[in-house]
């Protein structure tokens, strides 16, 4: 069992022990990810990037990963594959020679 | 190298080839996660949970994982550990006997 | 003074009494709006649309309006005008004959 | 008719001409607000607060106001009243003498 499979197994066991699968439709899982992402964001509100509490960042990141993994699992997605595939796609959208050192969006790289 | 370490390595290589680390302060990484989370959410807007495009869900989930892993990596976090630690903490906040079958928040479980 | 100007005046007075303008740069105001939007969203998590607490919806909506008005005020925007202008723009993007009864995005209306 | 009532009337007319009320349940309206809030946030991604396009800020703010007003209207809320009420509540949570010059959250003001 890979690390990712092991984590997903524990998340699924936790969910099943509480009979929570009934609530975990894809739309609500997507809502949950957004909500946790905003809780992470709140740690930086009115602050400089390095002023946020690392302890709290850990917890909010963990929550984001948890719901994202549950949603990936719901669709039987291979988490490693979908990320590597997206890096491949981004390789074409953001060729290193054009994208280097600039934060421009892909549709602005030739301007 | 574990799966997670391998994915992070590829994300870091992609970032470095483009000299993008200068933009990846923790606050902007948190912003990026929220932005991608909302792009995932948009796939469900005005729709039933099962009406969203699975192809697009894959891509938006990949983007969420990518930025979340880059942020975890920035703080040298052990991704597996922080998630398992949070499951442990949730075990206490949501004891199976009290939480079973209900979506109530932990501070409402005894009401 | 219009209603909107009156509300903005009170928001600005509240901010100034606390010497908070120093924190209210446009980026952090945008973060604040997203954070409050997610707090509103959380009222619907795992629930049917009609199960959210109306009392709490009032408060989260008020927070969203507050930060959105402060951001509009920061750029000297005429709130009524920018909304009416956007409705005009949407009139073209979503012609009533094509958009009627469908939730399709504007770039999918002819498919 | 106040400014706010006039704006809401135009938003409602636009919605009804397209027979879109069927999609505007409270949960999806909350989703829409979050999605637009993230589109506003994206204008600041990787950027300094003053580097975002004012033209685009206008449009995203307009979208946020539009959905927030539609949600307020759905519950028959008096928009001016709910914001003024929240300012009152914040007056107590953030007394000027304690909150002045600090971005601390209300539950940390006495520490």
Tab-separated table of C-alpha atoms in Angstrom:
chain	number	residue	atom	x	y	z
A	1	UNK	CA	0.000	0.000	0.000
A	2	UNK	CA	1.420	3.388	-0.955
A	3	UNK	CA	1.396	6.323	1.461
A	4	UNK	CA	-1.509	7.925	-0.367
A	5	UNK	CA	-3.560	4.706	-0.309
A	6	UNK	CA	-2.834	4.323	3.402
A	7	UNK	CA	-3.985	7.871	4.190
A	8	UNK	CA	-7.134	7.419	2.090
A	9	UNK	CA	-7.853	4.132	3.881
A	10	UNK	CA	-7.720	5.872	7.257
A	11	UNK	CA	-9.914	8.729	6.034
A	12	UNK	CA	-12.462	6.257	4.674
A	13	UNK	CA	-12.435	4.197	7.919
A	14	UNK	CA	-12.967	7.403	9.962
A	15	UNK	CA	-15.870	8.345	7.703
A	16	UNK	CA	-17.467	4.916	7.784
A	17	UNK	CA	-17.213	4.533	11.597
A	18	UNK	CA	-19.392	7.636	11.766
A	19	UNK	CA	-21.731	6.654	8.943
A	20	UNK	CA	-20.819	9.909	7.182
A	21	UNK	CA	-20.679	8.700	3.610
A	22	UNK	CA	-24.319	9.784	3.218
A	23	UNK	CA	-23.189	13.419	3.494
A	24	UNK	CA	-20.137	13.090	1.231
A	25	UNK	CA	-21.635	13.761	-2.185
A	26	UNK	CA	-19.168	15.390	-4.596
A	27	UNK	CA	-20.715	18.861	-4.371
A	28	UNK	CA	-20.528	19.021	-0.561
A	29	UNK	CA	-16.965	17.666	-0.631
A	30	UNK	CA	-16.069	20.499	-3.026
A	31	UNK	CA	-17.768	22.965	-0.622
A	32	UNK	CA	-15.748	21.506	2.262
A	33	UNK	CA	-12.454	21.973	0.383
A	34	UNK	CA	-13.316	25.647	-0.301
A	35	UNK	CA	-14.292	26.211	3.316
A	36	UNK	CA	-11.039	24.724	4.645
A	37	UNK	CA	-9.044	26.661	2.014
A	38	UNK	CA	-10.597	29.871	3.380
A	39	UNK	CA	-9.721	28.871	6.965
A	40	UNK	CA	-6.093	28.524	5.793
A	41	UNK	CA	-6.370	31.898	4.052
A	42	UNK	CA	-7.654	33.511	7.247
A	43	UNK	CA	-4.344	32.742	8.956
A	44	UNK	CA	-2.748	35.318	6.619
A	45	UNK	CA	-5.442	38.003	6.784
A	46	UNK	CA	-4.014	41.484	7.499
A	47	UNK	CA	-0.581	39.819	7.850
A	48	UNK	CA	2.761	39.441	6.079
A	49	UNK	CA	3.329	35.959	4.566
A	50	UNK	CA	5.716	34.937	7.350
A	51	UNK	CA	3.494	36.041	10.221
A	52	UNK	CA	0.997	33.183	10.064
A	53	UNK	CA	1.046	30.499	12.752
A	54	UNK	CA	2.813	27.369	11.461
A	55	UNK	CA	0.878	25.189	13.892
A	56	UNK	CA	-2.419	26.380	12.453
A	57	UNK	CA	-1.170	26.131	8.857
A	58	UNK	CA	-0.487	22.422	9.511
A	59	UNK	CA	-4.050	21.811	10.663
A	60	UNK	CA	-5.790	23.689	7.901
A	61	UNK	CA	-3.582	22.057	5.241
A	62	UNK	CA	-4.427	18.664	6.751
A	63	UNK	CA	-8.143	19.439	6.433
A	64	UNK	CA	-7.738	20.522	2.801
A	65	UNK	CA	-5.822	17.321	1.958
A	66	UNK	CA	-8.412	15.191	3.778
A	67	UNK	CA	-11.407	16.425	1.790
A	68	UNK	CA	-9.469	16.539	-1.495
A	69	UNK	CA	-8.381	12.906	-0.988
A	70	UNK	CA	-11.945	11.842	-0.133
A	71	UNK	CA	-13.205	13.504	-3.317
A	72	UNK	CA	-10.451	11.891	-5.419
A	73	UNK	CA	-11.279	8.546	-3.828
A	74	UNK	CA	-14.977	8.981	-4.589
A	75	UNK	CA	-14.151	9.000	-8.306
A	76	UNK	CA	-11.518	6.290	-8.042
A	77	UNK	CA	-8.824	8.739	-9.149
A	78	UNK	CA	-5.102	7.906	-8.988
A	79	UNK	CA	-3.953	11.015	-7.099
A	80	UNK	CA	-0.311	10.757	-8.196
A	81	UNK	CA	-1.324	10.301	-11.839
A	82	UNK	CA	-3.721	13.261	-11.993
A	83	UNK	CA	-1.075	15.580	-10.520
A	84	UNK	CA	1.689	14.351	-12.835
A	85	UNK	CA	-0.690	14.624	-15.812
A	86	UNK	CA	-1.470	18.230	-14.863
A	87	UNK	CA	2.266	19.046	-14.593
A	88	UNK	CA	2.635	17.648	-18.120
A	89	UNK	CA	-0.212	19.845	-19.371
A	90	UNK	CA	1.291	22.869	-17.628
A	91	UNK	CA	4.621	22.106	-19.312
A	92	UNK	CA	2.946	22.988	-22.627
A	93	UNK	CA	0.888	25.912	-21.312
A	94	UNK	CA	3.927	27.419	-19.595
A	95	UNK	CA	7.042	26.568	-21.655
A	96	UNK	CA	10.097	27.240	-19.477
A	97	UNK	CA	11.689	29.648	-21.982
A	98	UNK	CA	8.581	31.861	-22.129
A	99	UNK	CA	7.391	31.492	-18.535
A	100	UNK	CA	10.725	31.885	-16.780
A	101	UNK	CA	10.742	34.583	-14.099
A	102	UNK	CA	7.252	35.866	-14.910
A	103	UNK	CA	3.951	35.275	-13.131
A	104	UNK	CA	1.905	36.070	-16.246
A	105	UNK	CA	-1.004	33.760	-17.003
A	106	UNK	CA	-0.508	31.385	-19.951
A	107	UNK	CA	-2.759	33.407	-22.258
A	108	UNK	CA	-0.603	36.496	-21.720
A	109	UNK	CA	2.817	34.953	-22.298
A	110	UNK	CA	3.171	36.153	-25.877
A	111	UNK	CA	2.193	39.763	-25.164
B	1	UNK	CA	11.326	7.956	-2.363
B	2	UNK	CA	7.634	7.779	-1.431
B	3	UNK	CA	4.883	8.748	-3.896
B	4	UNK	CA	4.325	12.042	-2.096
B	5	UNK	CA	8.047	12.903	-2.142
B	6	UNK	CA	8.198	12.047	-5.842
B	7	UNK	CA	5.225	14.315	-6.674
B	8	UNK	CA	6.700	17.142	-4.608
B	9	UNK	CA	10.050	16.733	-6.356
B	10	UNK	CA	8.385	17.123	-9.766
B	11	UNK	CA	6.397	20.166	-8.600
B	12	UNK	CA	9.571	21.759	-7.243
B	13	UNK	CA	11.519	21.013	-10.456
B	14	UNK	CA	8.689	22.556	-12.549
B	15	UNK	CA	8.730	25.643	-10.313
B	16	UNK	CA	12.505	26.007	-10.387
B	17	UNK	CA	12.808	25.598	-14.184
B	18	UNK	CA	10.600	28.684	-14.386
B	19	UNK	CA	12.276	30.582	-11.564
B	20	UNK	CA	8.885	30.842	-9.858
B	21	UNK	CA	9.940	30.346	-6.255
B	22	UNK	CA	10.129	34.140	-5.929
B	23	UNK	CA	6.320	34.269	-6.209
B	24	UNK	CA	5.612	31.317	-3.926
B	25	UNK	CA	5.446	32.983	-0.524
B	26	UNK	CA	3.078	31.221	1.896
B	27	UNK	CA	0.313	33.823	1.621
B	28	UNK	CA	0.141	33.658	-2.192
B	29	UNK	CA	0.242	29.852	-2.079
B	30	UNK	CA	-2.757	29.976	0.293
B	31	UNK	CA	-4.501	32.350	-2.158
B	32	UNK	CA	-3.762	29.941	-5.008
B	33	UNK	CA	-5.315	27.006	-3.101
B	34	UNK	CA	-8.495	29.031	-2.476
B	35	UNK	CA	-8.677	30.101	-6.111
B	36	UNK	CA	-8.341	26.528	-7.378
B	37	UNK	CA	-10.855	25.315	-4.771
B	38	UNK	CA	-13.358	27.829	-6.183
B	39	UNK	CA	-12.676	26.616	-9.740
B	40	UNK	CA	-13.564	23.113	-8.537
B	41	UNK	CA	-16.673	24.502	-6.827
B	42	UNK	CA	-17.746	26.207	-10.052
B	43	UNK	CA	-18.089	22.806	-11.727
B	44	UNK	CA	-21.067	22.187	-9.409
B	45	UNK	CA	-22.713	25.609	-9.628
B	46	UNK	CA	-26.466	25.408	-10.358
B	47	UNK	CA	-26.028	21.612	-10.669
B	48	UNK	CA	-26.783	18.368	-8.872
B	49	UNK	CA	-23.707	16.664	-7.319
B	50	UNK	CA	-23.520	14.042	-10.068
B	51	UNK	CA	-23.802	16.488	-12.970
B	52	UNK	CA	-20.284	17.898	-12.807
B	53	UNK	CA	-17.727	16.932	-15.462
B	54	UNK	CA	-15.371	14.261	-14.105
B	55	UNK	CA	-12.659	15.330	-16.533
B	56	UNK	CA	-12.704	18.846	-15.153
B	57	UNK	CA	-12.904	17.645	-11.539
B	58	UNK	CA	-9.629	15.764	-12.141
B	59	UNK	CA	-7.869	18.905	-13.323
B	60	UNK	CA	-9.084	21.201	-10.596
B	61	UNK	CA	-8.293	18.610	-7.903
B	62	UNK	CA	-4.793	18.262	-9.378
B	63	UNK	CA	-4.299	22.033	-9.101
B	64	UNK	CA	-5.484	22.049	-5.476
B	65	UNK	CA	-3.109	19.202	-4.586
B	66	UNK	CA	-0.221	20.903	-6.389
B	67	UNK	CA	-0.415	24.173	-4.439
B	68	UNK	CA	-1.188	22.419	-1.154
B	69	UNK	CA	1.880	20.186	-1.599
B	70	UNK	CA	4.073	23.186	-2.478
B	71	UNK	CA	2.894	24.962	0.680
B	72	UNK	CA	3.487	21.849	2.812
B	73	UNK	CA	6.940	21.504	1.248
B	74	UNK	CA	7.742	25.153	1.984
B	75	UNK	CA	7.426	24.417	5.702
B	76	UNK	CA	9.115	21.013	5.490
B	77	UNK	CA	5.900	19.311	6.593
B	78	UNK	CA	5.451	15.529	6.490
B	79	UNK	CA	2.159	15.439	4.568
B	80	UNK	CA	1.204	11.942	5.694
B	81	UNK	CA	1.929	12.797	9.329
B	82	UNK	CA	-0.070	16.025	9.425
B	83	UNK	CA	-3.131	14.294	7.968
B	84	UNK	CA	-2.906	11.292	10.301
B	85	UNK	CA	-2.399	13.671	13.260
B	86	UNK	CA	-5.544	15.582	12.259
B	87	UNK	CA	-7.537	12.329	12.002
B	88	UNK	CA	-6.386	11.548	15.550
B	89	UNK	CA	-7.510	14.971	16.752
B	90	UNK	CA	-10.855	14.536	14.987
B	91	UNK	CA	-11.248	11.170	16.702
B	92	UNK	CA	-11.553	13.078	20.002
B	93	UNK	CA	-13.637	15.975	18.615
B	94	UNK	CA	-16.049	13.570	16.920
B	95	UNK	CA	-16.285	10.373	19.022
B	96	UNK	CA	-17.915	7.697	16.850
B	97	UNK	CA	-20.735	7.019	19.343
B	98	UNK	CA	-21.807	10.669	19.432
B	99	UNK	CA	-21.030	11.634	15.848
B	100	UNK	CA	-22.480	8.597	14.112
B	101	UNK	CA	-25.022	9.434	11.419
B	102	UNK	CA	-25.102	13.167	12.178
B	103	UNK	CA	-23.419	16.080	10.369
B	104	UNK	CA	-23.530	18.297	13.478
B	105	UNK	CA	-20.401	20.283	14.235
B	106	UNK	CA	-18.352	19.056	17.195
B	107	UNK	CA	-19.518	21.885	19.487
B	108	UNK	CA	-23.156	20.876	18.944
B	109	UNK	CA	-22.820	17.143	19.555
B	110	UNK	CA	-24.126	17.228	23.090
B	111	UNK	CA	-27.211	19.317	22.345
C	1	UNK	CA	-26.860	60.978	1.030
C	2	UNK	CA	-28.012	57.728	-0.546
C	3	UNK	CA	-28.405	54.522	1.465
C	4	UNK	CA	-25.184	53.131	0.027
C	5	UNK	CA	-23.234	56.292	0.853
C	6	UNK	CA	-24.656	56.250	4.387
C	7	UNK	CA	-23.610	52.626	4.956
C	8	UNK	CA	-20.134	53.290	3.554
C	9	UNK	CA	-19.790	56.346	5.823
C	10	UNK	CA	-20.555	54.228	8.889
C	11	UNK	CA	-18.122	51.496	7.778
C	12	UNK	CA	-15.405	54.090	7.228
C	13	UNK	CA	-16.066	55.748	10.635
C	14	UNK	CA	-15.890	52.338	12.364
C	15	UNK	CA	-12.598	51.605	10.579
C	16	UNK	CA	-11.091	55.002	11.368
C	17	UNK	CA	-12.056	54.951	15.076
C	18	UNK	CA	-9.908	51.830	15.294
C	19	UNK	CA	-7.097	53.096	13.096
C	20	UNK	CA	-7.620	50.072	10.836
C	21	UNK	CA	-7.111	51.693	7.463
C	22	UNK	CA	-3.452	50.614	7.637
C	23	UNK	CA	-4.572	46.982	7.257
C	24	UNK	CA	-7.138	47.598	4.524
C	25	UNK	CA	-5.003	47.328	1.384
C	26	UNK	CA	-6.955	46.017	-1.621
C	27	UNK	CA	-5.442	42.525	-1.511
C	28	UNK	CA	-6.337	41.928	2.156
C	29	UNK	CA	-9.840	43.312	1.565
C	30	UNK	CA	-10.235	40.774	-1.271
C	31	UNK	CA	-9.003	38.037	1.115
C	32	UNK	CA	-11.531	39.179	3.713
C	33	UNK	CA	-14.404	38.965	1.203
C	34	UNK	CA	-13.394	35.394	0.267
C	35	UNK	CA	-13.118	34.401	3.920
C	36	UNK	CA	-16.577	35.759	4.760
C	37	UNK	CA	-18.004	34.157	1.608
C	38	UNK	CA	-16.706	30.799	2.853
C	39	UNK	CA	-18.253	31.390	6.281
C	40	UNK	CA	-21.588	31.893	4.504
C	41	UNK	CA	-20.961	28.746	2.461
C	42	UNK	CA	-20.280	26.758	5.627
C	43	UNK	CA	-23.871	27.377	6.769
C	44	UNK	CA	-24.963	25.096	3.888
C	45	UNK	CA	-22.322	22.376	4.239
C	46	UNK	CA	-23.822	18.861	4.253
C	47	UNK	CA	-27.283	20.516	4.147
C	48	UNK	CA	-30.221	21.135	1.833
C	49	UNK	CA	-30.550	24.768	0.653
C	50	UNK	CA	-33.435	25.476	3.036
C	51	UNK	CA	-31.767	24.035	6.136
C	52	UNK	CA	-29.320	26.866	6.803
C	53	UNK	CA	-29.901	29.218	9.722
C	54	UNK	CA	-31.424	32.497	8.487
C	55	UNK	CA	-30.011	34.347	11.492
C	56	UNK	CA	-26.486	33.299	10.564
C	57	UNK	CA	-27.032	33.981	6.857
C	58	UNK	CA	-27.873	37.597	7.802
C	59	UNK	CA	-24.599	38.017	9.673
C	60	UNK	CA	-22.344	36.457	7.084
C	61	UNK	CA	-24.031	38.417	4.265
C	62	UNK	CA	-23.533	41.606	6.291
C	63	UNK	CA	-19.805	40.826	6.586
C	64	UNK	CA	-19.514	40.183	2.852
C	65	UNK	CA	-21.267	43.475	2.029
C	66	UNK	CA	-19.103	45.359	4.544
C	67	UNK	CA	-15.770	44.333	3.029
C	68	UNK	CA	-17.058	44.609	-0.551
C	69	UNK	CA	-18.257	48.179	0.159
C	70	UNK	CA	-14.931	49.103	1.795
C	71	UNK	CA	-13.079	47.806	-1.276
C	72	UNK	CA	-15.410	49.666	-3.649
C	73	UNK	CA	-14.947	52.810	-1.555
C	74	UNK	CA	-11.148	52.432	-1.653
C	75	UNK	CA	-11.261	52.843	-5.439
C	76	UNK	CA	-13.943	55.542	-5.362
C	77	UNK	CA	-16.345	53.263	-7.228
C	78	UNK	CA	-20.030	54.115	-7.686
C	79	UNK	CA	-21.494	50.837	-6.417
C	80	UNK	CA	-24.850	51.256	-8.140
C	81	UNK	CA	-23.185	52.114	-11.437
C	82	UNK	CA	-20.772	49.173	-11.486
C	83	UNK	CA	-23.603	46.723	-10.821
C	84	UNK	CA	-25.912	48.235	-13.447
C	85	UNK	CA	-23.004	48.283	-15.950
C	86	UNK	CA	-22.392	44.593	-15.293
C	87	UNK	CA	-26.081	43.787	-15.836
C	88	UNK	CA	-25.824	45.585	-19.194
C	89	UNK	CA	-22.760	43.536	-20.119
C	90	UNK	CA	-24.530	40.339	-19.064
C	91	UNK	CA	-27.507	41.324	-21.236
C	92	UNK	CA	-25.219	40.818	-24.255
C	93	UNK	CA	-23.414	37.730	-22.911
C	94	UNK	CA	-26.709	36.071	-21.994
C	95	UNK	CA	-29.403	37.198	-24.508
C	96	UNK	CA	-32.802	36.307	-23.014
C	97	UNK	CA	-33.885	34.216	-26.027
C	98	UNK	CA	-30.781	31.990	-25.851
C	99	UNK	CA	-30.268	31.927	-22.088
C	100	UNK	CA	-33.871	31.366	-21.042
C	101	UNK	CA	-34.345	28.402	-18.733
C	102	UNK	CA	-30.767	27.164	-19.033
C	103	UNK	CA	-27.846	27.498	-16.586
C	104	UNK	CA	-25.262	27.047	-19.364
C	105	UNK	CA	-22.293	29.405	-19.279
C	106	UNK	CA	-22.262	32.119	-21.962
C	107	UNK	CA	-19.603	30.372	-24.044
C	108	UNK	CA	-21.797	27.267	-24.298
C	109	UNK	CA	-25.057	28.921	-25.313
C	110	UNK	CA	-24.743	28.109	-29.002
C	111	UNK	CA	-23.908	24.439	-28.553
D	1	UNK	CA	-37.403	53.479	-4.306
D	2	UNK	CA	-33.963	53.489	-2.699
D	3	UNK	CA	-30.786	52.799	-4.675
D	4	UNK	CA	-30.543	49.307	-3.209
D	5	UNK	CA	-34.170	48.499	-4.058
D	6	UNK	CA	-33.636	49.779	-7.598
D	7	UNK	CA	-30.544	47.604	-8.110
D	8	UNK	CA	-32.334	44.552	-6.705
D	9	UNK	CA	-35.307	45.207	-9.006
D	10	UNK	CA	-33.036	45.199	-12.048
D	11	UNK	CA	-31.266	42.017	-10.888
D	12	UNK	CA	-34.616	40.303	-10.343
D	13	UNK	CA	-35.931	41.436	-13.763
D	14	UNK	CA	-32.750	40.131	-15.450
D	15	UNK	CA	-33.177	36.801	-13.636
D	16	UNK	CA	-36.878	36.484	-14.456
D	17	UNK	CA	-36.471	37.341	-18.176
D	18	UNK	CA	-34.231	34.289	-18.313
D	19	UNK	CA	-36.372	32.070	-16.104
D	20	UNK	CA	-33.359	31.593	-13.844
D	21	UNK	CA	-35.076	31.685	-10.462
D	22	UNK	CA	-35.283	27.880	-10.608
D	23	UNK	CA	-31.486	27.739	-10.198
D	24	UNK	CA	-31.253	30.403	-7.492
D	25	UNK	CA	-31.708	28.334	-4.334
D	26	UNK	CA	-29.852	29.778	-1.323
D	27	UNK	CA	-27.042	27.188	-1.388
D	28	UNK	CA	-26.151	27.798	-5.052
D	29	UNK	CA	-26.316	31.572	-4.505
D	30	UNK	CA	-23.818	31.133	-1.641
D	31	UNK	CA	-21.622	29.048	-3.970
D	32	UNK	CA	-21.837	31.783	-6.626
D	33	UNK	CA	-20.704	34.447	-4.128
D	34	UNK	CA	-17.675	32.327	-3.155
D	35	UNK	CA	-16.801	31.693	-6.780
D	36	UNK	CA	-16.941	35.388	-7.677
D	37	UNK	CA	-14.976	36.257	-4.504
D	38	UNK	CA	-12.220	33.907	-5.701
D	39	UNK	CA	-12.234	35.517	-9.156
D	40	UNK	CA	-11.642	38.861	-7.418
D	41	UNK	CA	-8.886	37.244	-5.319
D	42	UNK	CA	-7.213	35.922	-8.463
D	43	UNK	CA	-6.588	39.489	-9.639
D	44	UNK	CA	-4.115	39.803	-6.737
D	45	UNK	CA	-2.409	36.414	-7.046
D	46	UNK	CA	1.410	36.679	-7.026
D	47	UNK	CA	0.980	40.478	-6.972
D	48	UNK	CA	1.359	43.478	-4.699
D	49	UNK	CA	-1.986	45.012	-3.548
D	50	UNK	CA	-1.684	47.938	-5.969
D	51	UNK	CA	-0.834	45.855	-9.038
D	52	UNK	CA	-4.303	44.471	-9.707
D	53	UNK	CA	-6.309	45.777	-12.666
D	54	UNK	CA	-8.912	48.303	-11.475
D	55	UNK	CA	-11.111	47.537	-14.485
D	56	UNK	CA	-11.282	43.879	-13.520
D	57	UNK	CA	-11.782	44.654	-9.821
D	58	UNK	CA	-14.905	46.637	-10.817
D	59	UNK	CA	-16.375	43.655	-12.670
D	60	UNK	CA	-15.666	41.040	-10.040
D	61	UNK	CA	-16.978	43.312	-7.271
D	62	UNK	CA	-20.133	43.871	-9.332
D	63	UNK	CA	-20.630	40.096	-9.595
D	64	UNK	CA	-20.157	39.647	-5.827
D	65	UNK	CA	-22.688	42.391	-5.077
D	66	UNK	CA	-25.156	40.949	-7.589
D	67	UNK	CA	-25.306	37.483	-6.032
D	68	UNK	CA	-25.176	38.828	-2.466
D	69	UNK	CA	-28.138	41.133	-3.221
D	70	UNK	CA	-30.082	38.280	-4.844
D	71	UNK	CA	-29.509	36.138	-1.740
D	72	UNK	CA	-30.520	38.981	0.590
D	73	UNK	CA	-33.629	39.541	-1.546
D	74	UNK	CA	-34.506	35.839	-1.412
D	75	UNK	CA	-34.902	36.139	2.369
D	76	UNK	CA	-36.567	39.541	2.233
D	77	UNK	CA	-33.640	41.087	4.115
D	78	UNK	CA	-33.221	44.838	4.539
D	79	UNK	CA	-29.631	45.122	3.295
D	80	UNK	CA	-28.943	48.463	4.986
D	81	UNK	CA	-30.337	47.212	8.293
D	82	UNK	CA	-28.347	43.959	8.377
D	83	UNK	CA	-25.080	45.815	7.730
D	84	UNK	CA	-25.787	48.535	10.320
D	85	UNK	CA	-26.800	45.837	12.829
D	86	UNK	CA	-23.512	44.022	12.229
D	87	UNK	CA	-21.541	47.269	12.747
D	88	UNK	CA	-23.363	47.633	16.093
D	89	UNK	CA	-22.439	44.088	17.055
D	90	UNK	CA	-18.829	44.691	16.023
D	91	UNK	CA	-18.807	47.839	18.171
D	92	UNK	CA	-19.106	45.555	21.218
D	93	UNK	CA	-16.778	42.818	19.929
D	94	UNK	CA	-14.115	45.375	19.014
D	95	UNK	CA	-14.310	48.305	21.484
D	96	UNK	CA	-12.332	51.202	19.979
D	97	UNK	CA	-10.031	51.566	23.031
D	98	UNK	CA	-8.965	47.908	22.876
D	99	UNK	CA	-9.046	47.349	19.106
D	100	UNK	CA	-7.315	50.558	18.049
D	101	UNK	CA	-4.323	49.994	15.798
D	102	UNK	CA	-4.350	46.225	16.129
D	103	UNK	CA	-5.596	43.542	13.709
D	104	UNK	CA	-6.055	40.980	16.507
D	105	UNK	CA	-9.261	38.949	16.418
D	106	UNK	CA	-11.848	39.862	19.071
D	107	UNK	CA	-11.098	36.779	21.200
D	108	UNK	CA	-7.454	37.804	21.499
D	109	UNK	CA	-7.936	41.459	22.450
D	110	UNK	CA	-7.351	40.923	26.161
D	111	UNK	CA	-4.165	38.881	25.789
